[in-house]
Amino acid sequence: MRSPRRCSRNGCPRQAVATLTYVYGDSTAVVGPLAAFAEPHTYDLCETHARSLTAPRGWELVRHDGDFAPPPPTPDDLVALAEAVREAARPAPPRPDETDHHQGHQTGRRGHLRVIPPPH
């Protein structure tokens, strides 16, 4: 399962909304909307870091002039959501006080409902 892309800056937990690319031949840093795929020589940035970035001395900075929108959900996001719902719906293991010692049956309790296994 893939997690959402995060800002590349150390210690920043925010979601990435922009991509920084260096064009070394032109001494230019380009900050634009988040690229469709993470590339090895680019950096994903949150909006705060994308807006506050400065270029190295002698370099030109080209920055996207509009708003940085968060990326749309991907199929991986939907799969992660479905898995989280399934995990939350799993019944908890029965507690020792929920075991019927007289007949050797275990019952599970979930809220106001009780699950009783079928007779053997």
CSV table of C-alpha atoms in Angstrom, one decimal:
chain,number,residue,atom,x,y,z
A,1,MET,CA,0.0,0.0,0.0
A,2,ARG,CA,1.4,3.4,-1.0
A,3,SER,CA,1.1,6.4,1.3
A,4,PRO,CA,0.4,9.9,0.2
A,5,ARG,CA,3.5,11.8,-0.9
A,6,ARG,CA,5.0,13.9,1.8
A,7,CYS,CA,7.1,17.0,1.7
A,8,SER,CA,10.8,16.2,1.1
A,9,ARG,CA,12.0,18.7,3.7
A,10,ASN,CA,13.5,17.1,6.8
A,11,GLY,CA,11.0,16.8,9.6
A,12,CYS,CA,8.0,18.2,7.6
A,13,PRO,CA,5.0,15.9,7.9
A,14,ARG,CA,2.7,17.8,5.5
A,15,GLN,CA,1.3,16.5,2.2
A,16,ALA,CA,3.2,17.5,-0.9
A,17,VAL,CA,1.4,19.8,-3.4
A,18,ALA,CA,4.4,21.0,-5.5
A,19,THR,CA,7.5,19.6,-7.2
A,20,LEU,CA,10.9,21.3,-7.2
A,21,THR,CA,13.2,20.6,-10.2
A,22,TYR,CA,16.7,22.0,-10.7
A,23,VAL,CA,17.8,22.7,-14.3
A,24,TYR,CA,21.5,22.7,-13.7
A,25,GLY,CA,22.5,23.7,-17.3
A,26,ASP,CA,20.4,26.9,-17.0
A,27,SER,CA,21.0,27.5,-13.3
A,28,THR,CA,17.3,27.6,-12.7
A,29,ALA,CA,15.1,26.1,-9.9
A,30,VAL,CA,11.5,25.4,-11.0
A,31,VAL,CA,8.6,25.0,-8.5
A,32,GLY,CA,5.4,23.8,-10.1
A,33,PRO,CA,2.3,21.7,-9.4
A,34,LEU,CA,2.9,18.2,-8.0
A,35,ALA,CA,4.3,15.9,-10.7
A,36,ALA,CA,2.2,12.9,-11.5
A,37,PHE,CA,5.0,10.5,-10.4
A,38,ALA,CA,7.8,11.0,-8.0
A,39,GLU,CA,11.1,11.3,-9.9
A,40,PRO,CA,14.5,10.6,-8.4
A,41,HIS,CA,16.0,14.0,-9.1
A,42,THR,CA,13.0,16.1,-8.0
A,43,TYR,CA,11.7,17.1,-4.6
A,44,ASP,CA,8.1,17.1,-3.4
A,45,LEU,CA,7.2,20.2,-1.3
A,46,CYS,CA,4.2,21.2,0.9
A,47,GLU,CA,2.7,24.6,0.1
A,48,THR,CA,4.6,26.4,2.9
A,49,HIS,CA,8.0,25.2,1.6
A,50,ALA,CA,7.0,25.7,-2.0
A,51,ARG,CA,6.1,29.3,-1.4
A,52,SER,CA,9.1,30.1,0.9
A,53,LEU,CA,11.8,28.4,-1.2
A,54,THR,CA,14.7,30.6,-2.4
A,55,ALA,CA,17.1,29.7,-5.2
A,56,PRO,CA,20.9,29.5,-4.7
A,57,ARG,CA,22.9,32.7,-5.3
A,58,GLY,CA,23.2,33.3,-9.0
A,59,TRP,CA,20.3,31.0,-9.9
A,60,GLU,CA,16.9,32.0,-11.2
A,61,LEU,CA,13.7,30.8,-9.5
A,62,VAL,CA,10.7,30.1,-11.6
A,63,ARG,CA,7.6,29.5,-9.4
A,64,HIS,CA,4.0,28.5,-10.3
A,65,ASP,CA,1.9,31.6,-10.0
A,66,GLY,CA,-1.4,29.9,-9.1
A,67,ASP,CA,-2.7,27.9,-6.1
A,68,PHE,CA,-1.2,24.5,-5.3
A,69,ALA,CA,-4.0,22.0,-5.1
A,70,PRO,CA,-3.7,18.7,-3.3
A,71,PRO,CA,-3.5,15.8,-5.6
A,72,PRO,CA,-6.7,13.9,-6.3
A,73,PRO,CA,-7.2,10.5,-4.6
A,74,THR,CA,-5.7,7.5,-6.3
A,75,PRO,CA,-6.9,3.9,-6.5
A,76,ASP,CA,-4.3,3.2,-3.8
A,77,ASP,CA,-6.0,5.7,-1.5
A,78,LEU,CA,-9.3,4.0,-2.0
A,79,VAL,CA,-7.7,0.6,-1.3
A,80,ALA,CA,-6.1,1.9,1.9
A,81,LEU,CA,-9.5,3.3,3.0
A,82,ALA,CA,-11.2,0.0,2.4
A,83,GLU,CA,-8.5,-1.9,4.3
A,84,ALA,CA,-8.8,0.5,7.2
A,85,VAL,CA,-12.6,0.0,7.3
A,86,ARG,CA,-12.2,-3.8,7.2
A,87,GLU,CA,-9.6,-3.6,10.1
A,88,ALA,CA,-11.9,-1.5,12.2
A,89,ALA,CA,-14.8,-3.9,11.7
A,90,ARG,CA,-12.9,-7.0,12.8
A,91,PRO,CA,-14.3,-8.2,16.1
A,92,ALA,CA,-12.0,-8.0,19.1
A,93,PRO,CA,-10.8,-11.3,20.6
A,94,PRO,CA,-13.1,-12.4,23.4
A,95,ARG,CA,-12.1,-11.4,26.9
A,96,PRO,CA,-11.7,-14.1,29.5
A,97,ASP,CA,-14.9,-13.0,31.3
A,98,GLU,CA,-16.9,-13.7,28.0
A,99,THR,CA,-16.1,-17.4,28.0
A,100,ASP,CA,-18.9,-19.8,28.9
A,101,HIS,CA,-17.0,-22.3,31.0
A,102,HIS,CA,-19.9,-24.6,31.7
A,103,GLN,CA,-20.5,-25.8,28.1
A,104,GLY,CA,-17.0,-25.1,26.7
A,105,HIS,CA,-18.3,-22.6,24.2
A,106,GLN,CA,-16.8,-19.2,23.6
A,107,THR,CA,-19.0,-16.2,23.0
A,108,GLY,CA,-17.9,-12.9,21.6
A,109,ARG,CA,-19.4,-9.6,22.6
A,110,ARG,CA,-19.5,-6.5,20.4
A,111,GLY,CA,-21.5,-3.6,21.8
A,112,HIS,CA,-25.0,-4.8,22.7
A,113,LEU,CA,-24.8,-7.9,20.5
A,114,ARG,CA,-23.5,-11.3,21.4
A,115,VAL,CA,-22.2,-13.8,18.9
A,116,ILE,CA,-22.8,-17.5,19.9
A,117,PRO,CA,-21.2,-20.2,17.8
A,118,PRO,CA,-23.5,-22.9,16.3
A,119,PRO,CA,-23.8,-26.2,18.2
A,120,HIS,CA,-21.4,-28.9,17.1
